[in-house]
Short mmCIF file of C-alpha atoms in Angstrom, two decimals:
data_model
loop_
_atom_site.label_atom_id
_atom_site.label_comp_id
_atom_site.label_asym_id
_atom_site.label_seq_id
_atom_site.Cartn_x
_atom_site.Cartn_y
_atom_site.Cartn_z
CA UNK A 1 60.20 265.17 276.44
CA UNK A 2 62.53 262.18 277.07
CA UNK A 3 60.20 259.11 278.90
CA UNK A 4 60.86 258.55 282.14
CA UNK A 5 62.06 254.78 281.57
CA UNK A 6 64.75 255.85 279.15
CA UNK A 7 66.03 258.15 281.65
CA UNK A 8 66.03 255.21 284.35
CA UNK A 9 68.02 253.38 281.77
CA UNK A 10 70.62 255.98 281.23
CA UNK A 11 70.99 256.86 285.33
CA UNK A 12 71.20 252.81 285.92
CA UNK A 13 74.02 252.50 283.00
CA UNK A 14 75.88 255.62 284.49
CA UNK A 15 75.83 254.17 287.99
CA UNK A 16 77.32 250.61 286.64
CA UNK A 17 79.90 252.72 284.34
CA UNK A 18 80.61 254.23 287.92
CA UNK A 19 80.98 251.28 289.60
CA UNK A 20 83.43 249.63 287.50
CA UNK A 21 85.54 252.34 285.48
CA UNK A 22 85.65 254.98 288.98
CA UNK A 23 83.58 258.09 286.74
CA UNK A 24 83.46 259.46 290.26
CA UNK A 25 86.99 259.71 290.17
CA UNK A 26 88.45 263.27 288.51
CA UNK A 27 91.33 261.55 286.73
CA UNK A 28 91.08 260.63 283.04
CA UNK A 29 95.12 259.62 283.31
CA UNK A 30 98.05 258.91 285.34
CA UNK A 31 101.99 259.61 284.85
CA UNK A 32 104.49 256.38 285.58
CA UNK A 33 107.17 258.20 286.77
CA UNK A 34 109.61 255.24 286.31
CA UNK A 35 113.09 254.98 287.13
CA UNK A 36 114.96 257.91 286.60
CA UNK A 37 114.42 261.65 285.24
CA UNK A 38 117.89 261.60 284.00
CA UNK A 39 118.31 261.25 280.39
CA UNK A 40 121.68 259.20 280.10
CA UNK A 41 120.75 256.97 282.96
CA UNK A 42 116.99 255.77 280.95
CA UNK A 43 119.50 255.40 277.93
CA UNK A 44 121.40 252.81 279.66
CA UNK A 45 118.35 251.33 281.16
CA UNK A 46 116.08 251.58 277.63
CA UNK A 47 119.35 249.06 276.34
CA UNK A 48 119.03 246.48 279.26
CA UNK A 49 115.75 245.92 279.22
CA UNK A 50 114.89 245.86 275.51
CA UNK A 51 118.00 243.42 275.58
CA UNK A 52 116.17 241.48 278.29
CA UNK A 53 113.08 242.24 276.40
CA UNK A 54 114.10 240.79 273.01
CA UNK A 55 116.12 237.56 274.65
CA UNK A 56 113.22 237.05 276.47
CA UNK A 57 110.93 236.74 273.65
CA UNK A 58 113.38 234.72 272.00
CA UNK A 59 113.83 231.86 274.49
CA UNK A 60 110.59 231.44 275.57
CA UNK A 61 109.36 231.15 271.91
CA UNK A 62 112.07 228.76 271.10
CA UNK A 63 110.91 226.84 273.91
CA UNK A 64 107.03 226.69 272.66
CA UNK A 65 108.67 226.27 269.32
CA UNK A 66 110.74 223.26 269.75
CA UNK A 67 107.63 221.27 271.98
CA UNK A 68 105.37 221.44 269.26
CA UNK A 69 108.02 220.60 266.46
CA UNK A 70 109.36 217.54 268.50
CA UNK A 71 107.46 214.42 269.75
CA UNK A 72 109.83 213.23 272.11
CA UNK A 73 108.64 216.89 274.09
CA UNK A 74 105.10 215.99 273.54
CA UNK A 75 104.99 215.09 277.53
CA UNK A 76 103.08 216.72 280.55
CA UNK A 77 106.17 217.92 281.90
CA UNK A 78 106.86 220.16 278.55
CA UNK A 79 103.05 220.78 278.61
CA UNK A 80 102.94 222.75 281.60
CA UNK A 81 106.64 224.54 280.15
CA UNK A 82 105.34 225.50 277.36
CA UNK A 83 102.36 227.27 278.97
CA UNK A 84 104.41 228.95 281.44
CA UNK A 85 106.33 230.32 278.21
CA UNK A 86 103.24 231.41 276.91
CA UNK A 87 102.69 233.35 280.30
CA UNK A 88 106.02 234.56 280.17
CA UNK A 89 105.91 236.45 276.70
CA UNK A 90 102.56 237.65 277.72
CA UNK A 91 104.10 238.92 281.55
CA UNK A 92 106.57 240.61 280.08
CA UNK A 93 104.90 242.36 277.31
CA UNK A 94 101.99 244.08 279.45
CA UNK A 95 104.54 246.17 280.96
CA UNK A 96 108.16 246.12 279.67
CA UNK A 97 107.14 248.09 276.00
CA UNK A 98 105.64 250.76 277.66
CA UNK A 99 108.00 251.10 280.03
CA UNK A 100 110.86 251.45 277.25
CA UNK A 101 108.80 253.98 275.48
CA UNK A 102 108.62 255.85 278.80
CA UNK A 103 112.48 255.71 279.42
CA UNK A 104 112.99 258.19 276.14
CA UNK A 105 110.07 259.70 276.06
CA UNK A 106 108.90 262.79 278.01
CA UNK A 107 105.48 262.32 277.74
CA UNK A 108 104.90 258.75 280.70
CA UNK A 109 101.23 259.04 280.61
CA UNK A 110 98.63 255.84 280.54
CA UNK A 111 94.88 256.14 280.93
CA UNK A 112 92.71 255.53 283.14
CA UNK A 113 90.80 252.78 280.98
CA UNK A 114 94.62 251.39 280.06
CA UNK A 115 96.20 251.31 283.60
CA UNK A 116 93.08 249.32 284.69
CA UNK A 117 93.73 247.03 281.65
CA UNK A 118 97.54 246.87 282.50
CA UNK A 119 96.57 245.78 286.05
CA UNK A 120 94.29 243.40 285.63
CA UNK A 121 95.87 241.33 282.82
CA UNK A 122 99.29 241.86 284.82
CA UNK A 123 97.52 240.37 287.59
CA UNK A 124 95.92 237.38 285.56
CA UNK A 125 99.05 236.13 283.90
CA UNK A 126 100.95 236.47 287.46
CA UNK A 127 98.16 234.55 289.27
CA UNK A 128 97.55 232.26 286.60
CA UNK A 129 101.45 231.01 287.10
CA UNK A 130 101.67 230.71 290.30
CA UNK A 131 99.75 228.28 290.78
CA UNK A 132 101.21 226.59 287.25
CA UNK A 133 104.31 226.08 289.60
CA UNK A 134 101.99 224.38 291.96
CA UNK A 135 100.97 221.89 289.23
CA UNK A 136 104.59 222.06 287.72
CA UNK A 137 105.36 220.36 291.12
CA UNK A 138 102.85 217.28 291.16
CA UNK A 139 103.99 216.86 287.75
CA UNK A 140 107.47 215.99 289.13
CA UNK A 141 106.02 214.23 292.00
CA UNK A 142 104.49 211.31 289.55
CA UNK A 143 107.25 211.37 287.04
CA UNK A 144 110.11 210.61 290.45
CA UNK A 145 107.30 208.98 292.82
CA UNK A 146 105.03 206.61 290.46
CA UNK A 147 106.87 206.09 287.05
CA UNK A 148 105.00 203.17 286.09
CA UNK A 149 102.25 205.24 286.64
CA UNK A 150 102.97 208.61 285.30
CA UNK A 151 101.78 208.24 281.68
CA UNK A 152 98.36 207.12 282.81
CA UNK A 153 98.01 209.63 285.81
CA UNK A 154 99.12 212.54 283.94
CA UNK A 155 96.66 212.21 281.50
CA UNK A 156 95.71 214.78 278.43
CA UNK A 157 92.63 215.40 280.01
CA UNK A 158 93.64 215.76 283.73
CA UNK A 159 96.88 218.59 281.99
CA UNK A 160 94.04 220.34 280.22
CA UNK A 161 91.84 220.47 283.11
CA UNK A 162 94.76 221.41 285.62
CA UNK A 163 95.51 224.74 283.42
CA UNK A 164 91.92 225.22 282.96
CA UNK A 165 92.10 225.19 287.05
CA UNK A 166 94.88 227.76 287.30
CA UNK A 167 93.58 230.05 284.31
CA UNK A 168 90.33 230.10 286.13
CA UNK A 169 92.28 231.48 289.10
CA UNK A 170 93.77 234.18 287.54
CA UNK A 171 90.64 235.69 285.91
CA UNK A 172 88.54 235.08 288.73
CA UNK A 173 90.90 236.73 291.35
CA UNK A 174 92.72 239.05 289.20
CA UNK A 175 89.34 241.17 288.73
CA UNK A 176 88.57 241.46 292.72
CA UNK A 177 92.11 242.68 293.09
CA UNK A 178 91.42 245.31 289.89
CA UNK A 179 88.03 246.15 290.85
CA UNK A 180 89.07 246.64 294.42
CA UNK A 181 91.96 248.93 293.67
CA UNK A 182 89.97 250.53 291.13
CA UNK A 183 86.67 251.74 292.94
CA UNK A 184 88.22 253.71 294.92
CA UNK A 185 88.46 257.63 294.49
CA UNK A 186 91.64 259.09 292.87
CA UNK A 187 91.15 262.97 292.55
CA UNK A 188 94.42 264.02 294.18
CA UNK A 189 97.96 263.12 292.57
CA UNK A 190 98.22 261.34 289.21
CA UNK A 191 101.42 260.35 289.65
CA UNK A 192 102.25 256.81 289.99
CA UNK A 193 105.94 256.05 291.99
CA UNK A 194 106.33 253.03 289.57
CA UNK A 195 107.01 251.89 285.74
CA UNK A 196 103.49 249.76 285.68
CA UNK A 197 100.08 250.26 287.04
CA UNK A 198 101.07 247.72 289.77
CA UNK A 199 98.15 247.58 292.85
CA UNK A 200 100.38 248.54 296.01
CA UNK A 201 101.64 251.72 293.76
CA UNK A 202 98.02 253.02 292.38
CA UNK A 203 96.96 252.70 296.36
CA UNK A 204 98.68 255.66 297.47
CA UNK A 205 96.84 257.37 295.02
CA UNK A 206 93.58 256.95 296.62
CA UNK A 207 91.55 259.79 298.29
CA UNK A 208 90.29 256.87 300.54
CA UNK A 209 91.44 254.54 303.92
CA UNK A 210 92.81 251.64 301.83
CA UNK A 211 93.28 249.37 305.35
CA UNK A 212 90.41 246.97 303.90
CA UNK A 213 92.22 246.55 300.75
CA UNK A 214 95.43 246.13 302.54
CA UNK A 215 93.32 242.80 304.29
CA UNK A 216 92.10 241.90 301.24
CA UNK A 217 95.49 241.63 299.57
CA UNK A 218 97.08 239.97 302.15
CA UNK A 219 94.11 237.72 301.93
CA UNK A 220 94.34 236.85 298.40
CA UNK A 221 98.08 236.95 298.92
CA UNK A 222 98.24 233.62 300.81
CA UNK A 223 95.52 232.34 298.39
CA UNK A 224 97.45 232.71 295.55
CA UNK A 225 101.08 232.77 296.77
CA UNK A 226 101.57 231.45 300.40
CA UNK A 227 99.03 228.22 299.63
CA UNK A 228 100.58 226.86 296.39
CA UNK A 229 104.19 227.84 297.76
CA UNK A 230 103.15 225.69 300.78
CA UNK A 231 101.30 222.84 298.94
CA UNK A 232 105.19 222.90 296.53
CA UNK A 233 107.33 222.93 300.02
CA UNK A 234 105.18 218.99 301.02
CA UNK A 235 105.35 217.72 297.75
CA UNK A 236 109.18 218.38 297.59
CA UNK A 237 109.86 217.13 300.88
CA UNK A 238 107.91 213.50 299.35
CA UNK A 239 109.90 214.08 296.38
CA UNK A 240 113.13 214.24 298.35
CA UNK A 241 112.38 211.42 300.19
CA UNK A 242 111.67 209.51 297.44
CA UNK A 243 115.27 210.65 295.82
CA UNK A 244 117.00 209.41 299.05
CA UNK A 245 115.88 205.60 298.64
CA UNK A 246 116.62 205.55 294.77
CA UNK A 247 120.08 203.45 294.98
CA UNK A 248 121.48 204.53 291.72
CA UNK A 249 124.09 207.59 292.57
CA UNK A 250 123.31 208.62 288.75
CA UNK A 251 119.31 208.54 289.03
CA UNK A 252 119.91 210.72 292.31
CA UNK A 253 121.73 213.26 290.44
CA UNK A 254 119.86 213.67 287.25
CA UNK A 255 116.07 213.88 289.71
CA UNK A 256 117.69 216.52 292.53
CA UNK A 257 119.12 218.73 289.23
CA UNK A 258 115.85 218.51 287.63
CA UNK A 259 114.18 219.73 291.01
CA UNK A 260 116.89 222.13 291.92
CA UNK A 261 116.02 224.09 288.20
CA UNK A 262 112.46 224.15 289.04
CA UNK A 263 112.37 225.52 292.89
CA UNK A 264 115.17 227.96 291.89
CA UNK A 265 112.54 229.41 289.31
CA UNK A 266 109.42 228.76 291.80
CA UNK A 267 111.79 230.90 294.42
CA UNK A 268 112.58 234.04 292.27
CA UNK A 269 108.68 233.92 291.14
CA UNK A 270 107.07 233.55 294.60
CA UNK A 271 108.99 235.36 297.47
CA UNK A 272 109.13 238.56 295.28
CA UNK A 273 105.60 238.50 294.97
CA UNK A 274 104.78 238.20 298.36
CA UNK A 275 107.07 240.61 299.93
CA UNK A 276 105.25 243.13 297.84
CA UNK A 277 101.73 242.11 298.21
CA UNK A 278 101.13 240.59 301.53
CA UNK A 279 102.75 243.35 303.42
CA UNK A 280 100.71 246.43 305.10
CA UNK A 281 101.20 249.36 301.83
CA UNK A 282 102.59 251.70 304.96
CA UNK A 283 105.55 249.93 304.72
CA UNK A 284 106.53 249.66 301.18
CA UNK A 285 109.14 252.28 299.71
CA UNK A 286 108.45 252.79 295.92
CA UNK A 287 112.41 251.99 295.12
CA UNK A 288 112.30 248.63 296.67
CA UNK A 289 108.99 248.05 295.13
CA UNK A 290 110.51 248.78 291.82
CA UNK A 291 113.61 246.37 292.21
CA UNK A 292 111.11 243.46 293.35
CA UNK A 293 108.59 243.91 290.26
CA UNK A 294 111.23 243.94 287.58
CA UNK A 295 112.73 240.40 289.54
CA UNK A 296 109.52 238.93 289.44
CA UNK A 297 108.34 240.46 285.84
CA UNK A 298 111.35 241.09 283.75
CA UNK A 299 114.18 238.34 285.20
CA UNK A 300 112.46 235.79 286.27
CA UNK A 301 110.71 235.47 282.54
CA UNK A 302 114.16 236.06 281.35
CA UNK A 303 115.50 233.11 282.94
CA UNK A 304 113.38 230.50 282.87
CA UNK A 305 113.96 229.58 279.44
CA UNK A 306 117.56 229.81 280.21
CA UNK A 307 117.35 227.54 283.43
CA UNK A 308 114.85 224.51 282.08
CA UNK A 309 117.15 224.07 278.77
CA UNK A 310 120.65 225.12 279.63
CA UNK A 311 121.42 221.81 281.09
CA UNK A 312 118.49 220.11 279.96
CA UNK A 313 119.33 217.23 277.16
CA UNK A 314 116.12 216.57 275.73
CA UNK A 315 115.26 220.44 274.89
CA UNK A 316 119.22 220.69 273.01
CA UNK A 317 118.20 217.64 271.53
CA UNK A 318 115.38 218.74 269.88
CA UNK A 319 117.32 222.12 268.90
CA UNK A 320 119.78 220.61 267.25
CA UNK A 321 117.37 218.09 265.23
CA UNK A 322 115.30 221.03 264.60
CA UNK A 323 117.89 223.61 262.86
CA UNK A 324 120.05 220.79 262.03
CA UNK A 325 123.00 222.62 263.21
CA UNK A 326 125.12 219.42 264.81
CA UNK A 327 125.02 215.97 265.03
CA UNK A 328 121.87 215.24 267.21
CA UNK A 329 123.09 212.62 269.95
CA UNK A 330 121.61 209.49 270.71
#
């Protein structure tokens, strides 16, 4: 006969397996119905986003690439760029390859273990950057506000600590959104309006009222979205002031295009992100919720490489000395 304390142990484990993983939920899996059932329209879309997918990869390693391999990029300001490059190749690649193998497959099935896993590193990367933006900011505050200073404000230390900050963020908040989607009952419908485990799409799956998570997402969604889009919106209004005084038309120029890149990226990013999770989950439709996931997943990552090095000397500077393809100007 089995002693009573083991079988205390094995109730106690069962009841934290329950807790976190939903055992008293009947599903074992869920089907990502995607885009489209029609076969020639995923063909077109399986090309556009593993072209996406691929460039993607490409320019944001490039990026991280080029910063380590030149010293003249070995600066807070491509610091915090090459981090949100390393966010961006990670963003893209929790969701996009298994969405292409869903667009020509038949089988669109993820676990129940792997759509938790899906959401919550989804959710980490995506927190963790937002708030990057945030810091992305101040950094351009010192550089245009206190030059002089900028070196010995934007220390090593303080950069390290800042991402530290926003990486603590997005593990810390990223699991109560997961665990708070996730404890709820799913025993109905497996299948998921959407081409990622995304939170507002695996809540209408539950067998449950989800009005408290709808609170707590709008909660977290000015947390992690409305604050650090807010605290951006005052430093750029110092910034802009501080552009307005500098007397050289030149100096203008070069700081408002260098802040124009960066709130054009902080814009695609953010407003996305909040239309779809600070809004009541009764009034999402699953189509617009699909368009506003692949603008804030797959083309915003696509073009940030492109829109911080396109016009951006130092960064086709350090190309060009790098492959040695042209005559690196002075």
């Amino acid at each position: 006969m089995m002693p009573l304390f083991v079988l205390y142990r094995k109730k106690k484990k069962k009841k934290m397996q329950d807790f976190f993983w939903g055992n008293h939920s009947s599903l074992t899996q869920f089907i990502l119905l995607g885009f489209s059932s029609n076969t020639k329209t995923n063909v077109i879309l399986f090309s556009i986003f593993l072209f996406l997918y691929l460039i993607t990869l490409l320019g944001n390693g490039l990026i991280i690439i080029l910063i380590r391999m030149d010293s003249h990029l070995h600066t807070p300001m491509y610091f915090f760029l090459s981090v949100l490059s390393i966010l961006d190749m990670g963003y893209v690649t929790t969701t996009v390859p298994q969405m292409l193998v869903h667009l020509v497959c038949q089988k669109k099935i993820i676990s129940y273990i792997g759509c938790v896993a899906q959401m919550y590193i989804f959710l980490m990367l995506g927190i963790t950057e937002s708030w990057l933006f945030a810091i992305m900011t101040y950094d351009r505050y010192v550089a245009i506000c206190h030059p002089l200073r900028y070196k010995v404000i934007m220390s090593a230390l303080l950069c390290g600590l800042m991402v530290a900050f926003c990486g603590f963020w997005g593990i810390s908040c990223a699991l109560i959104y997961t665990v708070s989607t996730m404890i709820l009952p799913y025993g109905g419908p497996n299948e998921i309006n959407h081409f990622f485990c995304e939170v507002p799409a695996v809540l209408k799956l539950a067998c449950a009222d989800t009005s408290l998570n709808d609170r707590v997402d709008f909660i977290l969604g000015f947390l992690l979205l409305l604050a650090p889009l807010s605290l951006i919106i005052i430093v750029y209004i110092n910034i802009f002031a501080a552009i307005l005084r500098i007397r050289s038309a030149q100096g203008q120029l070069k700081a408002f295009s260098t802040c124009a890149f960066h709130i054009t990226v902080v814009t695609m990013f953010s407003v996305p992100c909040m239309v779809m999770y600070m809004r009541p989950g009764s009034a999402a439709s699953p189509e617009e919720d699909k368009k506003l996931a692949l603008f804030y997943n797959v083309i915003s990552a696509f073009l940030n490489p492109i829109i911080y090095s396109l016009r951006n000397k130092d960064v086709k500077r350090a190309f060009l000395k790098v492959t040695g393809w042209g005559k690196v100007p002075e």
